[in-house]
Amino acid sequence: MNLALNLLSFFFIKSDEKDVWLRDCLYTPEDFIKYNGKKMKVKDMIKEIHNAGWEIGLHASFNSYNNAIILKQQKSILEEIIGEEVISVRQHYLHYDVTVTPQIHHEAGFKIDSTQGFARTLGFRAGTCFPYYTFAHQKKECLNTIEIPMLIMDDPLFNDDGLELYGEYAVKKCMELSNQVKNAGG
């Protein structure tokens, strides 16, 4: 399988209505939104983004970090919408347990995870800008799921519990981090 990725992936969340956390998103594929100046269903927007060549991944619900059944259900909803396998995931609120979540991602069939990042700042939470294979702590073995560290998330840039950077300062900070990655050959 070719794991070459676009520079940008779009992650969509679908909470399990039976196990909703306070801050999980509650939109459904059937909800209407305005996208590209048109009123359409969320699922049609997802299809448009996918058909434009962008990668679609699962922004897994908060309580799915330790439950392969929930992840598989959420993944299958997106796969039905785009008509192909969804290979990437990122956990909502970066809810992740290094001793459990990698194995759960593997069991759910994900090839790529991008959860390792910071919620209130930018930078190298995993200590690297390079992708690496995840590890199953319980089995003491490498998995075939690749972690692509998330170095920049929009929330920390702008929110008052993060960096509170705006406009040119946010762009400057992102460019500084991009140059660090470039200088490391990442």
PDB file of C-alpha atoms in Angstrom:
ATOM      1  CA  MET A   1       0.000   0.000   0.000  1.00  0.00           C
ATOM      2  CA  ASN A   2       1.269   3.460  -0.870  1.00  0.00           C
ATOM      3  CA  LEU A   3       1.169   5.621   2.258  1.00  0.00           C
ATOM      4  CA  ALA A   4       2.148   8.836   0.495  1.00  0.00           C
ATOM      5  CA  LEU A   5       0.013  11.585   1.967  1.00  0.00           C
ATOM      6  CA  ASN A   6      -1.116  14.989   0.913  1.00  0.00           C
ATOM      7  CA  LEU A   7       0.206  17.946   2.858  1.00  0.00           C
ATOM      8  CA  LEU A   8      -3.284  18.340   4.254  1.00  0.00           C
ATOM      9  CA  SER A   9      -5.764  15.777   5.505  1.00  0.00           C
ATOM     10  CA  PHE A  10      -9.343  16.459   6.508  1.00  0.00           C
ATOM     11  CA  PHE A  11     -10.491  14.599   9.607  1.00  0.00           C
ATOM     12  CA  PHE A  12     -14.220  14.156  10.201  1.00  0.00           C
ATOM     13  CA  ILE A  13     -15.792  13.048  13.443  1.00  0.00           C
ATOM     14  CA  LYS A  14     -18.855  10.952  13.990  1.00  0.00           C
ATOM     15  CA  SER A  15     -19.722  10.425  17.627  1.00  0.00           C
ATOM     16  CA  ASP A  16     -21.482   7.312  18.785  1.00  0.00           C
ATOM     17  CA  GLU A  17     -24.757   8.699  20.118  1.00  0.00           C
ATOM     18  CA  LYS A  18     -24.734   6.054  22.882  1.00  0.00           C
ATOM     19  CA  ASP A  19     -21.342   7.130  24.209  1.00  0.00           C
ATOM     20  CA  VAL A  20     -21.147  10.894  23.644  1.00  0.00           C
ATOM     21  CA  TRP A  21     -18.701  12.970  25.629  1.00  0.00           C
ATOM     22  CA  LEU A  22     -19.577  16.565  26.506  1.00  0.00           C
ATOM     23  CA  ARG A  23     -17.352  18.034  23.775  1.00  0.00           C
ATOM     24  CA  ASP A  24     -17.842  15.494  20.993  1.00  0.00           C
ATOM     25  CA  CYS A  25     -19.265  16.947  17.805  1.00  0.00           C
ATOM     26  CA  LEU A  26     -22.850  15.974  17.170  1.00  0.00           C
ATOM     27  CA  TYR A  27     -23.202  16.619  13.448  1.00  0.00           C
ATOM     28  CA  THR A  28     -24.326  13.768  11.253  1.00  0.00           C
ATOM     29  CA  PRO A  29     -23.602  13.008   7.593  1.00  0.00           C
ATOM     30  CA  GLU A  30     -27.219  13.982   6.867  1.00  0.00           C
ATOM     31  CA  ASP A  31     -26.999  17.471   8.432  1.00  0.00           C
ATOM     32  CA  PHE A  32     -27.055  20.458   6.073  1.00  0.00           C
ATOM     33  CA  ILE A  33     -24.240  22.993   5.867  1.00  0.00           C
ATOM     34  CA  LYS A  34     -23.065  25.689   3.473  1.00  0.00           C
ATOM     35  CA  TYR A  35     -19.902  24.724   1.569  1.00  0.00           C
ATOM     36  CA  ASN A  36     -18.412  26.456  -1.471  1.00  0.00           C
ATOM     37  CA  GLY A  37     -21.433  28.738  -1.577  1.00  0.00           C
ATOM     38  CA  LYS A  38     -23.898  25.834  -1.764  1.00  0.00           C
ATOM     39  CA  LYS A  39     -26.223  24.265   0.753  1.00  0.00           C
ATOM     40  CA  MET A  40     -25.455  20.557   0.986  1.00  0.00           C
ATOM     41  CA  LYS A  41     -25.313  17.625   3.347  1.00  0.00           C
ATOM     42  CA  VAL A  42     -22.124  17.018   5.353  1.00  0.00           C
ATOM     43  CA  LYS A  43     -21.639  13.711   3.506  1.00  0.00           C
ATOM     44  CA  ASP A  44     -21.751  15.530   0.151  1.00  0.00           C
ATOM     45  CA  MET A  45     -19.130  18.024   1.361  1.00  0.00           C
ATOM     46  CA  ILE A  46     -16.916  15.098   2.447  1.00  0.00           C
ATOM     47  CA  LYS A  47     -17.329  13.551  -1.020  1.00  0.00           C
ATOM     48  CA  GLU A  48     -16.432  16.845  -2.713  1.00  0.00           C
ATOM     49  CA  ILE A  49     -13.287  17.244  -0.615  1.00  0.00           C
ATOM     50  CA  HIS A  50     -12.320  13.626  -1.289  1.00  0.00           C
ATOM     51  CA  ASN A  51     -13.010  13.918  -5.034  1.00  0.00           C
ATOM     52  CA  ALA A  52     -10.784  17.024  -5.134  1.00  0.00           C
ATOM     53  CA  GLY A  53      -7.883  14.760  -4.160  1.00  0.00           C
ATOM     54  CA  TRP A  54      -7.632  15.383  -0.415  1.00  0.00           C
ATOM     55  CA  GLU A  55      -7.227  12.617   2.113  1.00  0.00           C
ATOM     56  CA  ILE A  56     -10.207  11.945   4.381  1.00  0.00           C
ATOM     57  CA  GLY A  57      -9.487  10.570   7.844  1.00  0.00           C
ATOM     58  CA  LEU A  58     -11.422   9.856  11.014  1.00  0.00           C
ATOM     59  CA  HIS A  59     -11.389  12.406  13.822  1.00  0.00           C
ATOM     60  CA  ALA A  60     -12.327   9.704  16.325  1.00  0.00           C
ATOM     61  CA  SER A  61     -14.675  10.512  19.198  1.00  0.00           C
ATOM     62  CA  PHE A  62     -13.312  11.158  22.677  1.00  0.00           C
ATOM     63  CA  ASN A  63     -14.286   7.789  24.168  1.00  0.00           C
ATOM     64  CA  SER A  64     -13.010   5.721  21.237  1.00  0.00           C
ATOM     65  CA  TYR A  65      -9.345   5.842  22.267  1.00  0.00           C
ATOM     66  CA  ASN A  66      -9.620   2.425  23.946  1.00  0.00           C
ATOM     67  CA  ASN A  67     -12.443   0.782  21.992  1.00  0.00           C
ATOM     68  CA  ALA A  68     -11.806  -0.826  18.601  1.00  0.00           C
ATOM     69  CA  ILE A  69     -15.521  -1.529  18.093  1.00  0.00           C
ATOM     70  CA  ILE A  70     -16.420   2.167  18.308  1.00  0.00           C
ATOM     71  CA  LEU A  71     -13.505   3.068  16.009  1.00  0.00           C
ATOM     72  CA  LYS A  72     -14.519   0.481  13.424  1.00  0.00           C
ATOM     73  CA  GLN A  73     -18.115   1.784  13.441  1.00  0.00           C
ATOM     74  CA  GLN A  74     -17.018   5.391  12.983  1.00  0.00           C
ATOM     75  CA  LYS A  75     -14.493   4.397  10.302  1.00  0.00           C
ATOM     76  CA  SER A  76     -17.106   2.433   8.342  1.00  0.00           C
ATOM     77  CA  ILE A  77     -19.413   5.471   8.168  1.00  0.00           C
ATOM     78  CA  LEU A  78     -16.690   7.498   6.436  1.00  0.00           C
ATOM     79  CA  GLU A  79     -15.737   4.585   4.182  1.00  0.00           C
ATOM     80  CA  GLU A  80     -19.326   4.283   3.030  1.00  0.00           C
ATOM     81  CA  ILE A  81     -19.404   8.005   2.215  1.00  0.00           C
ATOM     82  CA  ILE A  82     -16.169   8.118   0.188  1.00  0.00           C
ATOM     83  CA  GLY A  83     -16.363   4.600  -1.229  1.00  0.00           C
ATOM     84  CA  GLU A  84     -12.890   3.510  -0.172  1.00  0.00           C
ATOM     85  CA  GLU A  85     -10.837   2.551   2.854  1.00  0.00           C
ATOM     86  CA  VAL A  86     -10.115   5.221   5.465  1.00  0.00           C
ATOM     87  CA  ILE A  87      -6.541   4.707   6.628  1.00  0.00           C
ATOM     88  CA  SER A  88      -5.873   7.646   8.960  1.00  0.00           C
ATOM     89  CA  VAL A  89      -7.114   8.685  12.376  1.00  0.00           C
ATOM     90  CA  ARG A  90      -6.641  11.418  14.948  1.00  0.00           C
ATOM     91  CA  GLN A  91      -8.170  11.179  18.406  1.00  0.00           C
ATOM     92  CA  HIS A  92     -10.524  13.975  19.515  1.00  0.00           C
ATOM     93  CA  TYR A  93      -8.963  16.204  22.177  1.00  0.00           C
ATOM     94  CA  LEU A  94      -5.800  14.142  21.626  1.00  0.00           C
ATOM     95  CA  HIS A  95      -7.337  11.577  23.992  1.00  0.00           C
ATOM     96  CA  TYR A  96      -4.720   8.848  23.757  1.00  0.00           C
ATOM     97  CA  ASP A  97      -3.215   6.206  26.017  1.00  0.00           C
ATOM     98  CA  VAL A  98       0.188   5.140  24.688  1.00  0.00           C
ATOM     99  CA  THR A  99      -0.247   1.706  26.300  1.00  0.00           C
ATOM    100  CA  VAL A 100      -3.624   1.008  24.660  1.00  0.00           C
ATOM    101  CA  THR A 101      -4.518   3.315  21.761  1.00  0.00           C
ATOM    102  CA  PRO A 102      -1.894   2.153  19.226  1.00  0.00           C
ATOM    103  CA  GLN A 103      -3.146  -1.441  19.511  1.00  0.00           C
ATOM    104  CA  ILE A 104      -6.763  -0.248  19.182  1.00  0.00           C
ATOM    105  CA  HIS A 105      -5.879   1.701  16.023  1.00  0.00           C
ATOM    106  CA  HIS A 106      -4.189  -1.395  14.617  1.00  0.00           C
ATOM    107  CA  GLU A 107      -7.221  -3.576  15.413  1.00  0.00           C
ATOM    108  CA  ALA A 108      -9.523  -1.056  13.718  1.00  0.00           C
ATOM    109  CA  GLY A 109      -7.415  -1.206  10.553  1.00  0.00           C
ATOM    110  CA  PHE A 110      -5.796   2.224  10.587  1.00  0.00           C
ATOM    111  CA  LYS A 111      -2.436   2.627   8.872  1.00  0.00           C
ATOM    112  CA  ILE A 112      -1.727   6.193  10.019  1.00  0.00           C
ATOM    113  CA  ASP A 113      -2.296   8.128  13.243  1.00  0.00           C
ATOM    114  CA  SER A 114      -1.692  11.846  13.764  1.00  0.00           C
ATOM    115  CA  THR A 115      -2.649  12.237  17.414  1.00  0.00           C
ATOM    116  CA  GLN A 116       0.808  12.848  18.884  1.00  0.00           C
ATOM    117  CA  GLY A 117       0.871  16.607  19.269  1.00  0.00           C
ATOM    118  CA  PHE A 118       0.199  19.359  21.771  1.00  0.00           C
ATOM    119  CA  ALA A 119      -3.219  20.719  22.716  1.00  0.00           C
ATOM    120  CA  ARG A 120      -1.983  24.079  24.044  1.00  0.00           C
ATOM    121  CA  THR A 121       1.218  24.777  22.150  1.00  0.00           C
ATOM    122  CA  LEU A 122       3.110  23.829  18.992  1.00  0.00           C
ATOM    123  CA  GLY A 123       6.112  21.615  18.519  1.00  0.00           C
ATOM    124  CA  PHE A 124       7.633  18.174  18.727  1.00  0.00           C
ATOM    125  CA  ARG A 125       5.674  16.247  21.359  1.00  0.00           C
ATOM    126  CA  ALA A 126       7.091  12.970  20.070  1.00  0.00           C
ATOM    127  CA  GLY A 127      10.557  14.521  19.882  1.00  0.00           C
ATOM    128  CA  THR A 128      10.676  14.180  16.107  1.00  0.00           C
ATOM    129  CA  CYS A 129       9.227  15.510  12.862  1.00  0.00           C
ATOM    130  CA  PHE A 130       9.634  12.150  11.167  1.00  0.00           C
ATOM    131  CA  PRO A 131       6.975   9.430  10.913  1.00  0.00           C
ATOM    132  CA  TYR A 132       7.585   6.335  13.019  1.00  0.00           C
ATOM    133  CA  TYR A 133       5.902   3.000  13.656  1.00  0.00           C
ATOM    134  CA  THR A 134       3.716   2.767  16.739  1.00  0.00           C
ATOM    135  CA  PHE A 135       4.355   0.193  19.438  1.00  0.00           C
ATOM    136  CA  ALA A 136       2.041  -2.280  21.183  1.00  0.00           C
ATOM    137  CA  HIS A 137       3.182  -2.094  24.797  1.00  0.00           C
ATOM    138  CA  GLN A 138       1.139  -5.082  25.926  1.00  0.00           C
ATOM    139  CA  LYS A 139       2.550  -7.302  23.170  1.00  0.00           C
ATOM    140  CA  LYS A 140       5.962  -5.614  23.143  1.00  0.00           C
ATOM    141  CA  GLU A 141       6.061  -5.344  19.359  1.00  0.00           C
ATOM    142  CA  CYS A 142       6.012  -2.741  16.600  1.00  0.00           C
ATOM    143  CA  LEU A 143       2.738  -2.323  14.752  1.00  0.00           C
ATOM    144  CA  ASN A 144       2.199  -1.493  11.104  1.00  0.00           C
ATOM    145  CA  THR A 145       0.474   1.784  12.030  1.00  0.00           C
ATOM    146  CA  ILE A 146       2.629   4.822  11.356  1.00  0.00           C
ATOM    147  CA  GLU A 147       2.523   7.877  13.614  1.00  0.00           C
ATOM    148  CA  ILE A 148       2.835  11.138  11.719  1.00  0.00           C
ATOM    149  CA  PRO A 149       3.469  13.636  14.496  1.00  0.00           C
ATOM    150  CA  MET A 150       1.155  16.642  14.535  1.00  0.00           C
ATOM    151  CA  LEU A 151       3.349  19.713  14.956  1.00  0.00           C
ATOM    152  CA  ILE A 152       0.770  22.448  14.405  1.00  0.00           C
ATOM    153  CA  MET A 153      -2.870  22.496  15.454  1.00  0.00           C
ATOM    154  CA  ASP A 154      -5.048  25.579  14.998  1.00  0.00           C
ATOM    155  CA  ASP A 155      -6.537  25.552  18.512  1.00  0.00           C
ATOM    156  CA  PRO A 156      -3.328  26.402  20.415  1.00  0.00           C
ATOM    157  CA  LEU A 157      -2.556  29.245  18.039  1.00  0.00           C
ATOM    158  CA  PHE A 158      -5.667  31.250  18.774  1.00  0.00           C
ATOM    159  CA  ASN A 159      -7.304  30.168  22.034  1.00  0.00           C
ATOM    160  CA  ASP A 160      -6.807  31.943  25.331  1.00  0.00           C
ATOM    161  CA  ASP A 161      -5.651  28.705  27.014  1.00  0.00           C
ATOM    162  CA  GLY A 162      -2.976  28.322  24.339  1.00  0.00           C
ATOM    163  CA  LEU A 163      -0.535  30.713  22.703  1.00  0.00           C
ATOM    164  CA  GLU A 164      -3.095  33.438  21.868  1.00  0.00           C
ATOM    165  CA  LEU A 165      -1.351  34.305  18.617  1.00  0.00           C
ATOM    166  CA  TYR A 166      -3.225  36.054  15.844  1.00  0.00           C
ATOM    167  CA  GLY A 167      -2.658  37.043  12.236  1.00  0.00           C
ATOM    168  CA  GLU A 168       0.955  37.618  11.327  1.00  0.00           C
ATOM    169  CA  TYR A 169       2.244  36.299  14.673  1.00  0.00           C
ATOM    170  CA  ALA A 170       0.520  32.946  14.168  1.00  0.00           C
ATOM    171  CA  VAL A 171       1.876  32.720  10.626  1.00  0.00           C
ATOM    172  CA  LYS A 172       5.376  33.660  11.861  1.00  0.00           C
ATOM    173  CA  LYS A 173       5.303  30.939  14.542  1.00  0.00           C
ATOM    174  CA  CYS A 174       4.150  28.329  11.997  1.00  0.00           C
ATOM    175  CA  MET A 175       6.873  29.369   9.561  1.00  0.00           C
ATOM    176  CA  GLU A 176       9.531  29.115  12.296  1.00  0.00           C
ATOM    177  CA  LEU A 177       8.400  25.573  13.067  1.00  0.00           C
ATOM    178  CA  SER A 178       8.261  24.701   9.354  1.00  0.00           C
ATOM    179  CA  ASN A 179      11.838  25.921   8.971  1.00  0.00           C
ATOM    180  CA  GLN A 180      12.941  23.731  11.902  1.00  0.00           C
ATOM    181  CA  VAL A 181      11.410  20.724  10.148  1.00  0.00           C
ATOM    182  CA  LYS A 182      13.034  21.703   6.849  1.00  0.00           C
ATOM    183  CA  ASN A 183      16.446  22.138   8.513  1.00  0.00           C
ATOM    184  CA  ALA A 184      16.116  18.660  10.055  1.00  0.00           C
ATOM    185  CA  GLY A 185      15.319  17.196   6.630  1.00  0.00           C
ATOM    186  CA  GLY A 186      11.752  16.399   7.681  1.00  0.00           C
TER     187      GLY A 186
END
